[in-house]
GROMACS .gro file of C-alpha atoms in nm:
model
  223
    1MET     CA    1   6.180 -16.449   2.405
    2GLY     CA    2   6.054 -16.114   2.224
    3LYS     CA    3   6.407 -15.965   2.278
    4LEU     CA    4   6.564 -16.263   2.118
    5SER     CA    5   6.314 -16.284   1.823
    6LEU     CA    6   6.436 -15.937   1.777
    7LYS     CA    7   6.756 -16.013   1.728
    8SER     CA    8   6.724 -16.324   1.548
    9GLY     CA    9   6.508 -16.110   1.255
   10ILE     CA   10   6.792 -15.864   1.247
   11VAL     CA   11   7.055 -16.122   1.185
   12LYS     CA   12   6.835 -16.274   0.940
   13ASP     CA   13   6.799 -15.959   0.752
   14ILE     CA   14   7.130 -15.846   0.760
   15ILE     CA   15   7.257 -16.213   0.655
   16ILE     CA   16   7.012 -16.192   0.326
   17VAL     CA   17   7.149 -15.869   0.209
   18VAL     CA   18   7.512 -15.980   0.253
   19ILE     CA   19   7.432 -16.317   0.033
   20GLY     CA   20   7.257 -16.093  -0.211
   21ILE     CA   21   7.505 -15.842  -0.250
   22ALA     CA   22   7.755 -16.142  -0.300
   23ILE     CA   23   7.562 -16.325  -0.560
   24ILE     CA   24   7.538 -16.030  -0.748
   25TRP     CA   25   7.923 -15.930  -0.735
   26ILE     CA   26   8.036 -16.313  -0.799
   27GLY     CA   27   7.819 -16.308  -1.117
   28LEU     CA   28   7.924 -15.950  -1.258
   29ARG     CA   29   8.289 -16.083  -1.192
   30VAL     CA   30   8.203 -16.385  -1.415
   31ALA     CA   31   7.976 -16.227  -1.681
   32PHE     CA   32   8.218 -15.939  -1.754
   33GLY     CA   33   8.521 -16.210  -1.667
   34THR     CA   34   8.754 -15.978  -1.426
   35GLU     CA   35   8.773 -15.932  -1.098
   36ASN     CA   36   8.656 -15.577  -1.093
   37PRO     CA   37   8.439 -15.493  -1.380
   38PHE     CA   38   8.384 -15.148  -1.265
   39TYR     CA   39   8.619 -14.862  -1.239
   40VAL     CA   40   8.572 -14.485  -1.172
   41VAL     CA   41   8.811 -14.247  -1.386
   42SER     CA   42   9.003 -14.054  -1.178
   43SER     CA   43   9.198 -13.816  -1.387
   44GLY     CA   44   9.187 -13.561  -1.709
   45SER     CA   45   9.399 -13.808  -1.960
   46MET     CA   46   9.091 -13.896  -2.138
   47ILE     CA   47   8.886 -13.610  -2.170
   48PRO     CA   48   8.677 -13.537  -2.374
   49ASN     CA   49   8.591 -13.891  -2.413
   50LEU     CA   50   8.598 -13.988  -2.065
   51GLU     CA   51   8.559 -13.722  -1.751
   52ILE     CA   52   8.679 -13.767  -1.394
   53PHE     CA   53   8.428 -13.931  -1.228
   54ASP     CA   54   8.288 -14.119  -1.528
   55VAL     CA   55   8.223 -14.490  -1.429
   56ILE     CA   56   8.382 -14.765  -1.697
   57VAL     CA   57   8.228 -15.099  -1.721
   58VAL     CA   58   8.514 -15.313  -1.842
   59GLN     CA   59   8.518 -15.678  -2.031
   60GLY     CA   60   8.772 -15.899  -1.962
   61HIS     CA   61   8.669 -16.160  -2.217
   62VAL     CA   62   8.790 -15.962  -2.515
   63ASN     CA   63   9.115 -16.132  -2.582
   64PHE     CA   64   9.442 -15.912  -2.556
   65ASP     CA   65   9.521 -16.063  -2.939
   66GLN     CA   66   9.197 -15.943  -3.082
   67LEU     CA   67   9.274 -15.542  -2.946
   68LYS     CA   68   9.301 -15.277  -3.240
   69VAL     CA   69   9.410 -14.951  -3.282
   70GLY     CA   70   9.177 -14.719  -3.141
   71ASP     CA   71   9.030 -14.940  -2.854
   72ILE     CA   72   8.996 -14.830  -2.498
   73ILE     CA   73   9.154 -15.063  -2.269
   74VAL     CA   74   9.244 -15.075  -1.903
   75PHE     CA   75   9.553 -15.234  -1.777
   76ASN     CA   76   9.835 -15.206  -1.494
   77ARG     CA   77  10.104 -15.001  -1.521
   78PRO     CA   78  10.373 -15.189  -1.697
   79ASP     CA   79  10.653 -15.026  -1.470
   80GLY     CA   80  10.584 -15.187  -1.130
   81HIS     CA   81  10.191 -15.285  -1.177
   82ASP     CA   82  10.135 -14.972  -0.906
   83LYS     CA   83   9.842 -14.815  -1.100
   84VAL     CA   84   9.552 -14.907  -1.302
   85ILE     CA   85   9.562 -14.697  -1.666
   86VAL     CA   86   9.279 -14.651  -1.894
   87HIS     CA   87   9.423 -14.526  -2.224
   88ARG     CA   88   9.345 -14.576  -2.588
   89VAL     CA   89   9.568 -14.786  -2.773
   90ALA     CA   90   9.751 -14.569  -3.006
   91GLU     CA   91  10.019 -14.829  -3.187
   92ILE     CA   92  10.061 -15.238  -3.236
   93LEU     CA   93  10.457 -15.244  -3.165
   94ASN     CA   94  10.480 -15.606  -3.209
   95LYS     CA   95  10.215 -15.899  -3.353
   96ASP     CA   96  10.404 -16.182  -3.218
   97PRO     CA   97  10.392 -16.184  -2.897
   98LEU     CA   98  10.152 -15.851  -2.888
   99VAL     CA   99  10.313 -15.542  -2.745
  100ILE     CA  100  10.106 -15.229  -2.819
  101ARG     CA  101  10.178 -14.845  -2.713
  102THR     CA  102   9.862 -14.638  -2.586
  103LYS     CA  103   9.807 -14.266  -2.499
  104GLY     CA  104   9.534 -14.064  -2.305
  105ASP     CA  105   9.325 -13.864  -2.556
  106ALA     CA  106   9.420 -13.522  -2.356
  107ASN     CA  107   9.805 -13.621  -2.366
  108PRO     CA  108  10.070 -13.483  -2.592
  109GLY     CA  109  10.218 -13.802  -2.619
  110SER     CA  110  10.263 -14.163  -2.478
  111ILE     CA  111  10.425 -14.202  -2.165
  112PRO     CA  112  10.721 -14.470  -2.132
  113GLY     CA  113  10.698 -14.669  -1.858
  114THR     CA  114  10.303 -14.630  -1.869
  115ASP     CA  115  10.190 -14.623  -2.215
  116PHE     CA  116  10.425 -14.876  -2.330
  117PRO     CA  117  10.539 -15.148  -2.348
  118ILE     CA  118  10.208 -15.296  -2.280
  119THR     CA  119  10.203 -15.696  -2.285
  120LYS     CA  120   9.965 -15.945  -2.204
  121ASN     CA  121  10.051 -15.977  -1.812
  122ASP     CA  122   9.961 -15.590  -1.816
  123TYR     CA  123   9.574 -15.610  -1.992
  124ILE     CA  124   9.297 -15.601  -1.755
  125GLY     CA  125   8.990 -15.578  -2.033
  126LYS     CA  126   8.828 -15.331  -2.292
  127VAL     CA  127   8.614 -15.031  -2.222
  128VAL     CA  128   8.261 -15.141  -2.334
  129TYR     CA  129   8.033 -14.889  -2.150
  130VAL     CA  130   8.065 -14.554  -1.970
  131ILE     CA  131   7.826 -14.437  -1.715
  132PRO     CA  132   7.864 -14.052  -1.704
  133GLN     CA  133   7.938 -13.886  -1.388
  134ILE     CA  134   7.798 -14.195  -1.148
  135GLY     CA  135   8.133 -14.221  -0.947
  136TYR     CA  136   8.044 -13.903  -0.749
  137VAL     CA  137   7.883 -14.154  -0.540
  138THR     CA  138   8.233 -14.256  -0.466
  139ARG     CA  139   8.318 -13.929  -0.351
  140ILE     CA  140   7.985 -13.934  -0.124
  141LEU     CA  141   8.035 -14.246   0.045
  142THR     CA  142   8.385 -14.160   0.232
  143PRO     CA  143   8.382 -14.139   0.609
  144PRO     CA  144   8.181 -14.034   0.794
  145ILE     CA  145   7.908 -14.020   0.537
  146ASN     CA  146   7.956 -14.417   0.477
  147TYR     CA  147   7.905 -14.474   0.838
  148ILE     CA  148   7.606 -14.247   0.890
  149ILE     CA  149   7.404 -14.439   0.588
  150ILE     CA  150   7.505 -14.789   0.768
  151ALA     CA  151   7.362 -14.703   1.079
  152VAL     CA  152   7.050 -14.556   0.885
  153ILE     CA  153   7.024 -14.922   0.737
  154VAL     CA  154   7.029 -15.051   1.096
  155GLY     CA  155   6.806 -14.788   1.190
  156VAL     CA  156   6.513 -14.877   0.954
  157MET     CA  157   6.616 -15.260   1.002
  158LEU     CA  158   6.529 -15.206   1.397
  159VAL     CA  159   6.223 -14.967   1.287
  160LYS     CA  160   6.086 -15.243   1.103
  161GLN     CA  161   6.126 -15.519   1.411
  162PHE     CA  162   5.973 -15.308   1.636
  163GLY     CA  163   5.722 -15.195   1.436
  164LYS     CA  164   5.524 -15.546   1.394
  165PRO     CA  165   5.187 -15.549   1.479
  166LYS     CA  166   5.085 -15.753   1.786
  167SER     CA  167   4.925 -16.124   1.673
  168SER     CA  168   4.576 -16.121   1.592
  169GLY     CA  169   4.476 -16.410   1.858
  170ASN     CA  170   4.560 -16.182   2.133
  171LEU     CA  171   4.381 -15.902   2.012
  172LEU     CA  172   4.038 -16.104   1.940
  173GLY     CA  173   4.099 -16.276   2.285
  174ASN     CA  174   4.093 -15.912   2.460
  175ASP     CA  175   3.796 -15.794   2.262
  176THR     CA  176   3.585 -16.129   2.373
  177ASP     CA  177   3.693 -16.072   2.692
  178LYS     CA  178   3.593 -15.730   2.683
  179THR     CA  179   3.272 -15.798   2.541
  180ASP     CA  180   3.192 -16.065   2.795
  181SER     CA  181   3.280 -15.809   3.092
  182ASP     CA  182   3.039 -15.577   2.933
  183GLU     CA  183   2.743 -15.786   2.894
  184LYS     CA  184   2.738 -15.937   3.240
  185PRO     CA  185   2.665 -15.640   3.413
  186ASP     CA  186   2.343 -15.533   3.158
  187THR     CA  187   2.249 -15.924   3.224
  188ASP     CA  188   2.228 -15.854   3.625
  189LYS     CA  189   2.069 -15.537   3.516
  190ASN     CA  190   1.800 -15.705   3.349
  191LEU     CA  191   1.783 -15.973   3.607
  192SER     CA  192   1.732 -15.716   3.875
  193GLY     CA  193   1.475 -15.504   3.655
  194ASP     CA  194   1.245 -15.842   3.584
  195LYS     CA  195   1.270 -15.921   3.956
  196SER     CA  196   1.149 -15.538   4.030
  197TYR     CA  197   0.858 -15.601   3.795
  198THR     CA  198   0.732 -15.903   3.960
  199ALA     CA  199   0.730 -15.745   4.287
  200ASN     CA  200   0.583 -15.452   4.145
  201ASP     CA  201   0.302 -15.724   4.001
  202SER     CA  202   0.275 -15.888   4.331
  203ASN     CA  203   0.200 -15.607   4.506
  204GLU     CA  204  -0.039 -15.488   4.261
  205PHE     CA  205  -0.202 -15.842   4.291
  206GLU     CA  206  -0.236 -15.845   4.697
  207THR     CA  207  -0.370 -15.461   4.646
  208LYS     CA  208  -0.653 -15.618   4.401
  209SER     CA  209  -0.755 -15.916   4.641
  210SER     CA  210  -0.784 -15.716   4.933
  211ASP     CA  211  -0.989 -15.465   4.719
  212LYS     CA  212  -1.217 -15.744   4.657
  213SER     CA  213  -1.262 -15.890   4.978
  214GLN     CA  214  -1.333 -15.525   5.133
  215ASN     CA  215  -1.622 -15.521   4.850
  216LYS     CA  216  -1.749 -15.897   4.935
  217ASP     CA  217  -1.783 -15.827   5.277
  218PRO     CA  218  -2.015 -15.549   5.289
  219GLU     CA  219  -2.242 -15.754   5.029
  220SER     CA  220  -2.253 -16.038   5.254
  221LYS     CA  221  -2.359 -15.832   5.571
  222GLU     CA  222  -2.646 -15.649   5.375
  223ASN     CA  223  -2.750 -16.011   5.312
   0.00000   0.00000   0.00000
């Protein structure tokens, strides 16, 4: 029963963690209107405004038609959609339908097939927040570090389960039994002491009675 409850407790903790992460992730996707609201900058094309390992937060609810020159956007590379790019809008090439050209702040010019032509189908979202250097975490969480962290989390769960104190009812029961067992010898000892005391009193009484008898005999003889 103990092993079964231990396993069920660990499974319960894991399920709670997984469900919590899933709820948070779904909530973020809905709030920011994109499948992935977070991206890590992996190149220096936007230095000094965006450094490598900065984390950018992307808002997908900003419509493509609302973009203007100077906005920093995230989009799929138009030539093949094989890479996600974060660059700044440099020029509006066409208004209806909207087609734009981008450029990396640190690049000398726009790259054909990468920076233009950008259409609505390529667009992911607009950069609304930047979290400096937090992307180093993704570098740390590469194998085998990520496995070690998972092992530590599981170990903490096991310690939590094994470290649970015993039920108070058992502890009270043991204390009561111990108290009863301790009290019984004292009671017997007192009773035996009382018997000894009674025996002594009886002996003293008999001695006094005999003495009194001896005293009476001489007196009667003299009479």
